[in-house]
CSV table of C-alpha atoms and ligand atoms in Angstrom, one decimal:
chain,number,residue,atom,x,y,z
A,1,UNK,CA,-19.5,-24.2,23.6
A,2,UNK,CA,-18.6,-28.1,23.4
A,3,UNK,CA,-15.4,-29.6,22.9
A,4,UNK,CA,-16.5,-31.7,20.3
A,5,UNK,CA,-18.5,-31.9,17.1
A,6,UNK,CA,-16.4,-29.8,14.3
A,7,UNK,CA,-20.0,-28.3,13.1
A,8,UNK,CA,-21.0,-27.0,16.4
A,9,UNK,CA,-17.7,-25.3,16.7
A,10,UNK,CA,-17.6,-24.0,13.2
A,11,UNK,CA,-21.2,-22.2,13.7
A,12,UNK,CA,-20.3,-20.9,16.6
A,13,UNK,CA,-16.8,-18.9,15.1
A,14,UNK,CA,-19.0,-17.8,12.1
A,15,UNK,CA,-22.3,-16.7,13.5
A,16,UNK,CA,-21.7,-13.6,12.0
A,17,UNK,CA,-21.7,-11.4,15.3
A,18,UNK,CA,-18.2,-10.5,14.1
A,19,UNK,CA,-18.9,-6.2,14.5
A,20,UNK,CA,-17.8,-4.7,11.0
A,21,UNK,CA,-14.1,-3.6,10.8
A,22,UNK,CA,-12.5,-6.8,13.0
A,23,UNK,CA,-11.7,-8.3,9.3
A,24,UNK,CA,-8.4,-9.7,9.2
A,25,UNK,CA,-7.9,-10.7,5.8
A,26,UNK,CA,-6.1,-7.9,3.9
A,27,UNK,CA,-3.4,-7.4,6.8
A,28,UNK,CA,0.0,-7.3,6.6
A,29,UNK,CA,1.9,-9.4,8.7
A,30,UNK,CA,2.8,-6.3,10.9
A,31,UNK,CA,-1.0,-4.9,10.7
A,32,UNK,CA,-2.0,-8.9,12.3
A,33,UNK,CA,0.4,-8.3,15.3
A,34,UNK,CA,-0.8,-4.9,15.8
A,35,UNK,CA,-4.3,-5.8,15.4
A,36,UNK,CA,-4.3,-8.5,18.0
A,37,UNK,CA,-1.8,-7.3,19.9
A,38,UNK,CA,-4.0,-8.1,22.8
A,39,UNK,CA,-3.4,-11.6,22.5
A,40,UNK,CA,0.2,-11.1,22.8
A,41,UNK,CA,1.0,-13.3,20.1
A,42,UNK,CA,4.6,-14.2,19.5
A,43,UNK,CA,5.7,-14.4,15.7
A,44,UNK,CA,5.2,-17.7,14.5
A,45,UNK,CA,1.7,-17.4,15.8
A,46,UNK,CA,1.6,-14.3,13.2
A,47,UNK,CA,3.5,-16.0,10.6
A,48,UNK,CA,0.7,-19.1,11.1
A,49,UNK,CA,-2.1,-17.0,10.5
A,50,UNK,CA,-0.7,-15.2,7.6
A,51,UNK,CA,-0.4,-18.5,6.1
A,52,UNK,CA,-4.2,-19.4,6.4
A,53,UNK,CA,-5.2,-16.2,5.1
A,54,UNK,CA,-3.1,-15.8,2.3
A,55,UNK,CA,-1.7,-19.7,1.2
A,56,UNK,CA,-4.3,-21.8,2.7
A,57,UNK,CA,-6.7,-19.2,2.2
A,58,UNK,CA,-9.5,-20.2,4.9
A,59,UNK,CA,-13.1,-19.5,5.2
A,60,UNK,CA,-12.8,-19.3,9.2
A,61,UNK,CA,-11.5,-18.7,12.0
A,62,UNK,CA,-11.4,-22.8,12.6
A,63,UNK,CA,-9.8,-23.6,8.8
A,64,UNK,CA,-6.8,-22.4,11.2
A,65,UNK,CA,-5.8,-26.0,12.7
A,66,UNK,CA,-2.0,-24.8,13.2
A,67,UNK,CA,-3.3,-22.9,15.8
A,68,UNK,CA,-4.4,-24.4,19.5
A,69,UNK,CA,-8.3,-24.5,19.3
A,70,UNK,CA,-8.9,-22.5,22.1
A,71,UNK,CA,-6.7,-19.6,20.6
A,72,UNK,CA,-9.2,-19.5,17.8
A,73,UNK,CA,-11.9,-19.2,20.1
A,74,UNK,CA,-10.4,-16.2,22.2
A,75,UNK,CA,-10.3,-14.5,18.9
A,76,UNK,CA,-13.6,-15.7,17.2
A,77,UNK,CA,-15.3,-14.4,20.8
A,78,UNK,CA,-13.2,-10.9,20.7
A,79,UNK,CA,-15.5,-10.0,17.7
A,80,UNK,CA,-12.4,-11.0,14.5
A,81,UNK,CA,-13.7,-13.2,11.9
A,82,UNK,CA,-11.2,-14.1,8.6
A,83,UNK,CA,-13.3,-11.9,6.3
A,84,UNK,CA,-12.5,-13.7,2.9
A,85,UNK,CA,-14.3,-11.8,0.1
A,86,UNK,CA,-16.9,-14.5,-1.7
A,87,UNK,CA,-18.1,-14.3,-4.8
A,88,UNK,CA,-22.1,-13.3,-5.2
A,89,UNK,CA,-23.1,-13.4,-8.7
A,90,UNK,CA,-21.1,-15.0,-11.8
A,91,UNK,CA,-21.5,-14.1,-15.0
A,92,UNK,CA,-20.0,-16.8,-17.6
A,93,UNK,CA,-18.9,-15.7,-21.4
A,94,UNK,CA,-19.2,-18.2,-24.6
A,95,UNK,CA,-15.2,-17.8,-24.4
A,96,UNK,CA,-14.8,-19.1,-21.0
A,97,UNK,CA,-14.1,-15.9,-19.7
A,98,UNK,CA,-15.9,-15.4,-16.1
A,99,UNK,CA,-17.0,-12.2,-14.7
A,100,UNK,CA,-17.9,-12.1,-11.3
A,101,UNK,CA,-19.5,-9.4,-8.5
A,102,UNK,CA,-17.6,-10.0,-5.7
A,103,UNK,CA,-19.2,-8.9,-1.8
A,104,UNK,CA,-17.1,-5.9,-0.8
A,105,UNK,CA,-16.8,-4.3,2.7
A,106,UNK,CA,-20.1,-2.6,2.1
A,107,UNK,CA,-23.6,-3.3,0.7
A,108,UNK,CA,-21.3,-2.1,-2.9
A,109,UNK,CA,-20.2,-5.0,-4.9
A,110,UNK,CA,-16.7,-5.2,-6.6
A,111,UNK,CA,-15.9,-6.8,-10.5
A,112,UNK,CA,-13.2,-9.1,-11.3
A,113,UNK,CA,-13.2,-11.3,-14.1
A,114,UNK,CA,-11.2,-14.6,-15.1
A,115,UNK,CA,-9.8,-15.4,-18.4
A,116,UNK,CA,-8.2,-18.7,-19.2
A,117,UNK,CA,-6.1,-19.6,-21.6
A,118,UNK,CA,-6.2,-23.2,-23.4
A,119,UNK,CA,-5.3,-23.5,-27.0
A,120,UNK,CA,-4.7,-19.7,-28.4
A,121,UNK,CA,-1.6,-17.7,-28.7
A,122,UNK,CA,0.0,-16.4,-26.0
A,123,UNK,CA,1.2,-13.3,-27.0
A,124,UNK,CA,-2.7,-12.3,-27.8
A,125,UNK,CA,-3.2,-11.9,-24.2
A,126,UNK,CA,-0.5,-12.7,-22.3
A,127,UNK,CA,1.2,-9.5,-20.8
A,128,UNK,CA,4.0,-11.6,-19.6
A,129,UNK,CA,7.3,-11.9,-21.4
A,130,UNK,CA,7.6,-15.7,-21.5
A,131,UNK,CA,6.1,-18.2,-24.1
A,132,UNK,CA,4.8,-21.4,-22.4
A,133,UNK,CA,4.2,-22.6,-26.7
A,134,UNK,CA,1.0,-24.3,-26.9
A,135,UNK,CA,-2.1,-25.6,-24.6
A,136,UNK,CA,-4.3,-28.1,-24.3
A,137,UNK,CA,-7.5,-27.9,-26.2
A,138,UNK,CA,-10.6,-27.4,-23.2
A,139,UNK,CA,-8.1,-27.2,-20.6
A,140,UNK,CA,-6.3,-23.8,-18.8
A,141,UNK,CA,-2.8,-24.1,-18.9
A,142,UNK,CA,-2.7,-20.4,-18.2
A,143,UNK,CA,-4.9,-17.6,-16.6
A,144,UNK,CA,-5.5,-14.3,-16.0
A,145,UNK,CA,-7.3,-12.2,-13.5
A,146,UNK,CA,-8.3,-8.8,-14.2
A,147,UNK,CA,-8.6,-7.0,-10.8
A,148,UNK,CA,-10.0,-3.9,-10.1
A,149,UNK,CA,-8.6,-0.9,-8.0
A,150,UNK,CA,-12.1,1.0,-7.2
A,151,UNK,CA,-15.3,1.0,-7.8
A,152,UNK,CA,-16.2,3.4,-10.7
A,153,UNK,CA,-13.7,5.8,-12.2
A,154,UNK,CA,-13.1,9.5,-11.8
A,155,UNK,CA,-11.0,9.8,-15.0
A,156,UNK,CA,-13.8,10.4,-18.0
A,157,UNK,CA,-12.2,8.4,-21.0
A,158,UNK,CA,-15.0,9.1,-23.7
A,159,UNK,CA,-14.8,5.3,-25.2
A,160,UNK,CA,-14.8,3.8,-21.3
A,161,UNK,CA,-18.2,2.2,-19.8
A,162,UNK,CA,-16.7,2.6,-16.2
A,163,UNK,CA,-16.2,6.1,-17.0
A,164,UNK,CA,-20.0,6.5,-16.5
A,165,UNK,CA,-20.4,5.7,-13.4
A,166,UNK,CA,-18.2,8.2,-12.1
A,167,UNK,CA,-16.1,7.3,-8.8
A,168,UNK,CA,-18.1,6.0,-6.4
A,169,UNK,CA,-15.4,4.6,-3.8
A,170,UNK,CA,-11.5,3.6,-3.4
A,171,UNK,CA,-11.4,-0.2,-2.9
A,172,UNK,CA,-9.0,-1.2,0.0
A,173,UNK,CA,-6.0,-3.5,0.2
A,174,UNK,CA,-8.1,-6.1,1.2
A,175,UNK,CA,-10.9,-5.8,-1.4
A,176,UNK,CA,-8.2,-5.7,-4.2
A,177,UNK,CA,-6.3,-8.8,-2.7
A,178,UNK,CA,-9.8,-10.5,-2.1
A,179,UNK,CA,-10.7,-10.3,-5.7
A,180,UNK,CA,-7.7,-12.4,-6.3
A,181,UNK,CA,-8.7,-15.0,-3.3
A,182,UNK,CA,-11.8,-15.3,-3.9
A,183,UNK,CA,-11.2,-16.0,-7.9
A,184,UNK,CA,-8.2,-18.5,-6.7
A,185,UNK,CA,-10.3,-20.5,-4.2
A,186,UNK,CA,-13.3,-20.6,-7.0
A,187,UNK,CA,-10.8,-22.7,-9.9
A,188,UNK,CA,-8.7,-24.2,-7.1
A,189,UNK,CA,-5.5,-22.6,-8.0
A,190,UNK,CA,-2.2,-22.9,-6.5
A,191,UNK,CA,0.1,-20.4,-7.5
A,192,UNK,CA,3.4,-22.1,-6.8
A,193,UNK,CA,1.6,-24.8,-8.9
A,194,UNK,CA,-0.3,-22.6,-11.7
A,195,UNK,CA,0.3,-20.5,-14.2
A,196,UNK,CA,-1.7,-17.2,-13.1
A,197,UNK,CA,-1.0,-13.6,-14.3
A,198,UNK,CA,-2.8,-10.6,-13.1
A,199,UNK,CA,-3.8,-7.5,-14.3
A,200,UNK,CA,-5.1,-4.6,-13.0
A,201,UNK,CA,-6.8,-3.4,-15.3
A,202,UNK,CA,-10.4,-3.6,-14.3
A,203,UNK,CA,-12.4,-1.0,-12.9
A,204,UNK,CA,-10.9,2.1,-11.7
A,205,UNK,CA,-7.5,3.7,-12.0
A,206,UNK,CA,-4.9,2.2,-9.5
A,207,UNK,CA,-3.0,4.8,-9.4
A,208,UNK,CA,-5.8,7.4,-8.1
A,209,UNK,CA,-5.8,4.6,-5.6
A,210,UNK,CA,-2.3,4.2,-4.8
A,211,UNK,CA,-1.4,3.1,-0.8
A,212,UNK,CA,-4.1,0.2,-0.7
A,213,UNK,CA,-3.3,-1.0,-4.3
A,214,UNK,CA,0.5,-1.1,-3.5
A,215,UNK,CA,-0.8,-3.1,-0.4
A,216,UNK,CA,-2.4,-5.1,-1.8
A,217,UNK,CA,0.6,-6.0,-4.5
A,218,UNK,CA,2.6,-6.7,-1.7
A,219,UNK,CA,0.4,-9.0,0.0
A,220,UNK,CA,-0.1,-10.4,-3.2
A,221,UNK,CA,3.4,-10.4,-3.5
A,222,UNK,CA,4.9,-11.8,-0.2
A,223,UNK,CA,1.3,-13.8,1.6
A,224,UNK,CA,0.3,-15.0,-1.1
A,225,UNK,CA,3.1,-16.1,-3.3
A,226,UNK,CA,1.7,-14.6,-6.8
A,227,UNK,CA,5.7,-13.1,-8.9
A,228,UNK,CA,5.2,-9.7,-9.4
A,229,UNK,CA,6.4,-10.3,-13.0
A,230,UNK,CA,3.3,-11.8,-13.6
A,231,UNK,CA,1.3,-9.1,-13.0
A,232,UNK,CA,0.7,-5.5,-14.9
A,233,UNK,CA,-0.9,-2.6,-13.5
A,234,UNK,CA,-2.3,-0.3,-16.3
A,235,UNK,CA,-2.9,3.5,-15.9
A,236,UNK,CA,-4.4,6.0,-17.8
A,237,UNK,CA,-1.4,8.3,-17.6
A,238,UNK,CA,-1.5,9.8,-13.7
A,239,UNK,CA,1.9,11.5,-13.5
A,240,UNK,CA,2.1,12.0,-9.6
A,241,UNK,CA,1.0,7.9,-9.3
A,242,UNK,CA,3.9,6.6,-12.1
A,243,UNK,CA,6.4,8.7,-9.9
A,244,UNK,CA,5.7,7.0,-6.9
A,245,UNK,CA,5.6,4.0,-9.0
A,246,UNK,CA,8.9,4.5,-9.7
A,247,UNK,CA,10.1,4.1,-6.1
A,248,UNK,CA,8.7,1.2,-5.5
A,249,UNK,CA,10.7,-1.7,-4.7
A,250,UNK,CA,8.1,-4.5,-5.4
A,251,UNK,CA,5.9,-4.0,-8.3
A,252,UNK,CA,4.0,-5.0,-11.3
A,253,UNK,CA,5.2,-4.2,-15.0
A,254,UNK,CA,3.8,-1.3,-16.2
A,255,UNK,CA,1.4,-0.1,-19.2
A,256,UNK,CA,0.3,2.7,-20.0
A,257,UNK,CA,-3.3,3.4,-21.3
A,258,UNK,CA,-2.1,5.7,-25.0
A,259,UNK,CA,-5.2,5.4,-26.6
A,260,UNK,CA,-4.0,7.8,-28.9
A,261,UNK,CA,-0.8,9.3,-31.0
A,262,UNK,CA,-0.6,12.9,-30.7
A,263,UNK,CA,-2.1,15.3,-27.9
A,264,UNK,CA,-4.9,16.7,-29.3
A,265,UNK,CA,-6.5,13.5,-30.2
A,266,UNK,CA,-5.4,12.2,-26.9
A,267,UNK,CA,-7.4,14.8,-25.4
A,268,UNK,CA,-10.8,14.0,-26.9
A,269,UNK,CA,-10.8,10.7,-26.3
A,270,UNK,CA,-9.2,11.2,-22.6
A,271,UNK,CA,-9.7,14.3,-21.4
A,272,UNK,CA,-7.2,13.8,-18.4
A,273,UNK,CA,-4.4,14.3,-21.5
A,274,UNK,CA,-5.0,18.7,-19.9
A,275,UNK,CA,-3.5,18.1,-16.8
A,276,UNK,CA,-0.7,15.2,-17.8
A,277,UNK,CA,0.5,15.4,-21.6
A,278,UNK,CA,1.9,12.8,-23.1
A,279,UNK,CA,5.5,13.8,-23.5
A,280,UNK,CA,4.6,14.7,-19.0
A,281,UNK,CA,3.8,10.9,-18.9
A,282,UNK,CA,6.7,9.6,-21.2
A,283,UNK,CA,9.1,12.0,-18.7
A,284,UNK,CA,7.7,10.4,-15.6
A,285,UNK,CA,7.6,6.7,-17.0
A,286,UNK,CA,11.5,7.0,-17.9
A,287,UNK,CA,11.9,7.3,-14.0
A,288,UNK,CA,11.1,3.7,-13.4
A,289,UNK,CA,13.8,1.6,-13.1
A,290,UNK,CA,13.3,-1.6,-15.9
A,291,UNK,CA,14.0,-5.1,-14.6
A,292,UNK,CA,15.9,-7.1,-17.3
A,293,UNK,CA,14.2,-7.6,-20.3
A,294,UNK,CA,11.2,-5.9,-18.6
A,295,UNK,CA,9.5,-3.5,-21.6
A,296,UNK,CA,6.7,-1.0,-20.9
A,297,UNK,CA,3.2,-1.8,-22.9
A,298,UNK,CA,1.9,0.7,-24.5
A,299,UNK,CA,-2.3,0.3,-24.6
A,300,UNK,CA,-3.9,1.6,-27.7
A,301,UNK,CA,-7.5,1.0,-27.9
A,302,UNK,CA,-8.4,1.4,-32.0
A,303,UNK,CA,-11.3,4.1,-32.2
A,304,UNK,CA,-13.1,3.5,-36.0
A,305,UNK,CA,-11.6,7.0,-37.7
A,306,UNK,CA,-10.4,8.6,-34.7
A,307,UNK,CA,-7.0,7.0,-33.9
A,308,UNK,CA,-7.0,4.1,-36.7
A,309,UNK,CA,-5.4,5.8,-39.5
A,310,UNK,CA,-2.0,5.3,-41.3
A,311,UNK,CA,-0.5,8.4,-40.0
A,312,UNK,CA,-1.7,7.5,-36.3
A,313,UNK,CA,0.3,4.5,-36.6
A,314,UNK,CA,3.8,6.5,-38.1
A,315,UNK,CA,3.0,9.1,-35.3
A,316,UNK,CA,3.0,6.2,-32.4
A,317,UNK,CA,6.1,4.9,-34.1
A,318,UNK,CA,7.7,8.3,-33.5
A,319,UNK,CA,6.6,8.5,-29.9
A,320,UNK,CA,8.2,5.5,-29.0
A,321,UNK,CA,11.1,6.0,-31.0
A,322,UNK,CA,11.3,9.2,-28.6
A,323,UNK,CA,10.5,7.4,-25.6
A,324,UNK,CA,14.1,5.4,-26.1
A,325,UNK,CA,13.0,2.7,-23.7
A,326,UNK,CA,12.1,-0.9,-23.9
A,327,UNK,CA,8.8,-0.8,-25.3
A,328,UNK,CA,5.5,-2.6,-26.5
A,329,UNK,CA,1.7,-1.9,-28.2
A,330,UNK,CA,-1.0,-4.2,-27.2
A,331,UNK,CA,-3.9,-2.9,-29.4
A,332,UNK,CA,-7.1,-3.7,-29.2
A,333,UNK,CA,-10.6,-3.2,-31.1
A,334,UNK,CA,-12.6,-0.8,-29.4
A,335,UNK,CA,-15.4,-2.8,-27.1
A,336,UNK,CA,-18.8,-1.1,-27.7
A,337,UNK,CA,-21.0,-0.1,-25.0
A,338,UNK,CA,-24.5,1.0,-25.2
A,339,UNK,CA,-24.8,5.0,-26.2
A,340,UNK,CA,-20.9,5.4,-26.7
A,341,UNK,CA,-20.5,7.1,-29.7
A,342,UNK,CA,-17.7,5.3,-31.5
A,343,UNK,CA,-17.2,2.5,-33.7
A,344,UNK,CA,-14.5,-0.7,-33.8
A,345,UNK,CA,-12.4,-0.7,-36.4
A,346,UNK,CA,-12.9,-4.3,-38.3
A,347,UNK,CA,-9.7,-7.2,-38.0
A,348,UNK,CA,-8.0,-6.1,-41.2
A,349,UNK,CA,-8.1,-2.6,-40.6
A,350,UNK,CA,-6.1,-3.9,-36.9
A,351,UNK,CA,-4.2,-5.9,-38.4
A,352,UNK,CA,-2.9,-3.3,-41.0
A,353,UNK,CA,-2.4,-0.7,-37.8
A,354,UNK,CA,-0.7,-3.8,-36.3
A,355,UNK,CA,1.5,-4.5,-39.7
A,356,UNK,CA,2.4,-0.7,-40.1
A,357,UNK,CA,4.0,-1.0,-36.5
A,358,UNK,CA,5.7,-3.7,-36.8
A,359,UNK,CA,7.2,-2.8,-40.5
A,360,UNK,CA,9.2,0.1,-38.6
A,361,UNK,CA,10.2,-2.4,-36.1
A,362,UNK,CA,7.7,-1.4,-33.0
A,363,UNK,CA,6.4,-4.5,-31.4
A,364,UNK,CA,2.6,-4.8,-31.5
A,365,UNK,CA,0.1,-7.3,-30.3
A,366,UNK,CA,-3.5,-7.6,-30.8
A,367,UNK,CA,-5.4,-8.2,-27.4
A,368,UNK,CA,-8.4,-10.6,-28.3
A,369,UNK,CA,-11.6,-9.3,-26.7
A,370,UNK,CA,-12.7,-11.6,-23.9
A,371,UNK,CA,-16.1,-11.7,-22.4
A,372,UNK,CA,-17.4,-9.3,-24.4
A,373,UNK,CA,-21.0,-11.4,-24.2
A,374,UNK,CA,-21.1,-10.8,-20.3
A,375,UNK,CA,-19.7,-6.9,-20.4
A,376,UNK,CA,-16.7,-8.5,-19.3
A,377,UNK,CA,-14.4,-7.0,-21.7
A,378,UNK,CA,-11.8,-3.8,-21.3
A,379,UNK,CA,-14.1,-0.8,-21.0
A,380,UNK,CA,-17.3,-2.6,-20.3
A,381,UNK,CA,-16.9,-3.3,-16.3
A,382,UNK,CA,-19.8,-1.4,-15.2
A,383,UNK,CA,-21.9,-2.9,-13.0
A,384,UNK,CA,-24.1,-4.7,-15.4
A,385,UNK,CA,-26.4,-7.3,-14.1
A,386,UNK,CA,-29.7,-7.5,-16.6
A,387,UNK,CA,-30.9,-6.3,-19.2
A,388,UNK,CA,-28.0,-7.7,-21.7
A,389,UNK,CA,-27.5,-11.4,-23.0
A,390,UNK,CA,-26.0,-12.9,-20.5
A,391,UNK,CA,-25.3,-16.2,-19.4
A,392,UNK,CA,-25.4,-16.0,-15.2
A,393,UNK,CA,-24.7,-18.4,-12.6
A,394,UNK,CA,-26.2,-17.2,-8.9
A,395,UNK,CA,-23.7,-18.3,-6.4
A,396,UNK,CA,-26.0,-17.0,-3.6
A,397,UNK,CA,-30.0,-17.8,-3.6
B,401,SAH,N1,-8.0,2.5,-15.6
B,401,SAH,C1,-6.9,2.0,-16.4
B,401,SAH,C2,-7.1,0.7,-16.0
B,401,SAH,C3,-8.1,0.4,-16.4
B,401,SAH,S1,-9.2,0.4,-18.1
B,401,SAH,C4,-6.6,2.1,-17.6
B,401,SAH,O1,-7.4,3.5,-17.6
B,401,SAH,O2,-5.5,1.9,-18.1
B,401,SAH,C5,-8.0,-1.2,-19.0
B,401,SAH,C6,-7.9,-0.8,-20.3
B,401,SAH,O3,-9.1,-0.5,-20.8
B,401,SAH,C7,-7.1,0.5,-20.5
B,401,SAH,O4,-6.2,0.6,-21.4
B,401,SAH,C8,-8.5,1.2,-21.4
B,401,SAH,O5,-7.9,2.2,-22.4
B,401,SAH,C9,-9.3,0.4,-21.8
B,401,SAH,N2,-10.6,0.3,-22.3
B,401,SAH,C10,-11.3,1.1,-22.0
B,401,SAH,N3,-12.7,1.3,-22.4
B,401,SAH,C11,-12.3,0.5,-23.4
B,401,SAH,C12,-13.3,-0.3,-24.4
B,401,SAH,N4,-14.6,0.0,-24.7
B,401,SAH,N5,-12.5,-1.2,-25.6
B,401,SAH,C13,-11.2,-1.4,-25.5
B,401,SAH,N6,-10.6,-0.9,-24.5
B,401,SAH,C14,-10.6,0.1,-23.2
B,402,SF4,FE1,-11.0,5.0,-15.6
B,402,SF4,FE2,-9.4,3.6,-16.9
B,402,SF4,FE3,-11.9,3.4,-18.0
B,402,SF4,FE4,-10.2,5.5,-18.3
B,402,SF4,S1,-10.2,3.8,-19.5
B,402,SF4,S2,-12.2,5.6,-17.4
B,402,SF4,S3,-8.9,5.3,-16.4
B,402,SF4,S4,-11.2,2.4,-16.0
């Protein structure tokens, strides 16, 4: 290797010769120390590496400019690589939403959604507690990234397209945090400067992939600098997962996909209710120590004629009063999918349901669907790559 010519050096370091499994992105400081022990790196070198991986999000070992060149070269020669996840395909919606397929650790791709917020009301899609006020039209003042935790999903919710895939596999911590890194890189976002929210509401059930999910949260909070108060995780009600979550010192806000006001209806739309019913879920949520001003979100997908009638709203009010912890309801009209036998209530019906909750003192918000035209909206993530009317931008030839 020559000592001059950055281009040559970069080529050598990224020649793609690194064996699989020597990827550094996704490892915690302790894991980096352990993985690189043959180099006997002092703690400050590990910190510099963490900074390069997660704050600067460099793509090549050569980009770790705080390291002397010979160290970068030795680490590269030993077969290590950054392994920053890369977006391989982008679908852009007319509403500004983008859906990405991101290269995974194997041939599978991971789905992630970017939802910029510009001139619309914060309460509709923003899961956070505070309100920034109106934003500049045409620009994004804050954005939400919807992150997947698995490829496919094992929970067989009848209204959700992801369920049709079944579970393909869990994602690693690096693949979960890597979705955020890839999207931040694409949009030039700096977490300390820009308002960014994360929702773990993409493909999969986070609480059925608990350890990698929580390891990713730790990386996102302590290494990438995204406050946990700006993250929300949604679960279909996996009780053992909720109980573990309750013990976590660093954790996102919690959302429960309730989607029905009583067990019989919930069983028909979410058969997992037979394993853990509504009361068991509520009891588990009670164990989560809420922070000041924190509320638990109940997500409620309105399915025409199934769970959207006035009596369902009244039951929901009673259920939330009985739960007796700070809560709010996010209503979303069902996003249709091919061959899924439900109907979407019209906006007036959604508004009436919301009004009925509000009149009885329950904070209720309506979430506007995002990116329906590109299969990016809730419940539509299904690795859809063709045959739909979508706008596609190929990132790679
Ligand atoms: N598996 C987790 C997180 C991903 S699903 C969970 O179920 O909570 C994220 C949200 O999308 C859930 O609240 C789910 O109820 C909702 N959802 C699924 N399919 C939908 C659809 N077709 N239309 C609208 N929301 C849907
Ligand atoms: Fe899985 Fe959530 Fe879809 Fe249910 S709604 S199938 S838990 S992704």
